């Protein structure tokens, strides 16, 4: 079997700091669990612009298309704010997502018990929460035509079009069913079939795809009811699949059930490659945090959890992903806190690398 390949793009600001901790964890899995990766590293964002005059060099794009998974830190910074729109750091990230055709965006909402006080909801509602929102990312109302602001008679009218083809719905549904198979085998599809034709088609196609996954318990919910249920009792869900617009709202809502930005990983998946693995980009939800960059204050957990997602969803290493998540849980339960996690109850302050050291220690203890 060939060694799985991983392209690491640390990017700007705190990106390289948090990624340095991920590199140590990747090395740990190689040395202690025999999990070898063919790791290469390259530039994206402002640092790529500084070197090549473009936020993503064509060679880097080509590499991203070839590897089994891409792991990205963050891009951007105030020194790039005045660049032309076409070469802004964020364009590098957008090019990756577009050319890899990453149509399925995975945003987990996972609440570590030790941080359940960080949520605005009651502790028993969020403690132990572990759900996944799958958002369709490349179609729907953000892309549909016609769109624009037009004049009709003597007033202006703003138009956006919700448009989904069967195949666009089917591929994101399939990706959600595949995920559900690796989790608790429960999938809830959310749309507004009561008032939108695209919602009726969405429900029909998801149901059709579901026939290939008889083990997965499929349910349907109107997206507005879904938002209510997510805040009332989120633990009733495992995987949720929804369109681009509803997914944008519901994934932000679900993410904030769990507290800090420094804890939130994400993945964007595309079509399966020849080896059966989906094209994949893993990245923390946070940005380059220029206000704390270079000070050893960044929380590396979102980026480390993004690697845990890669282990589970690209490399079929669910048990090792769970080992890594349990190590993080342990360190948090022991009271270790980067600055962003320091609540009123206090904790043991640690730097970025201090958090990495502690997670490596907990991994050692798990053997
Ligand atoms: P941000 O996520 O970088 O920071 C928001 C706040 O959260 C800041 O106070 C920051 O210190 C804090 N924070 C973020 N990540 C943290 C971590 N891991 N540990 C501790 N604290 C953390 O968002 P912003 O300030 O709006 O944007 C800063 C730059 O990042 C901008 O150039 C923006 O365009 C870019 N950005 C990039 C991405 C990405 O690469 N995916 C996403 C969002 C923003």
mmCIF file of C-alpha atoms in Angstrom, residues 4 7 37 102 110 119 131 134-135 148 174 181 214 230 281 305 309 319 327 337 362:
data_model
loop_
_atom_site.group_PDB
_atom_site.id
_atom_site.type_symbol
_atom_site.label_atom_id
_atom_site.label_comp_id
_atom_site.label_asym_id
_atom_site.label_seq_id
_atom_site.Cartn_x
_atom_site.Cartn_y
_atom_site.Cartn_z
ATOM 1 C CA UNK A 4 -0.851 8.417 2.290
ATOM 2 C CA UNK A 7 0.185 18.693 1.910
ATOM 3 C CA UNK A 37 2.454 10.104 6.034
ATOM 4 C CA UNK A 102 -15.013 20.936 -2.652
ATOM 5 C CA UNK A 110 -18.214 19.130 19.569
ATOM 6 C CA UNK A 119 -21.511 27.893 25.907
ATOM 7 C CA UNK A 131 -22.691 16.618 15.918
ATOM 8 C CA UNK A 134 -22.710 19.018 6.241
ATOM 9 C CA UNK A 135 -23.291 22.135 4.142
ATOM 10 C CA UNK A 148 -28.429 41.242 -9.428
ATOM 11 C CA UNK A 174 -23.880 10.806 -0.611
ATOM 12 C CA UNK A 181 -21.766 5.452 8.220
ATOM 13 C CA UNK A 214 -30.251 1.178 4.478
ATOM 14 C CA UNK A 230 -30.482 22.744 17.581
ATOM 15 C CA UNK A 281 -9.053 20.260 2.624
ATOM 16 C CA UNK A 305 -8.784 18.726 15.607
ATOM 17 C CA UNK A 309 -10.838 14.935 11.077
ATOM 18 C CA UNK A 319 -9.695 4.881 16.366
ATOM 19 C CA UNK A 327 -5.994 13.363 24.629
ATOM 20 C CA UNK A 337 -5.942 26.674 29.134
ATOM 21 C CA UNK A 362 -1.664 12.678 27.076
#
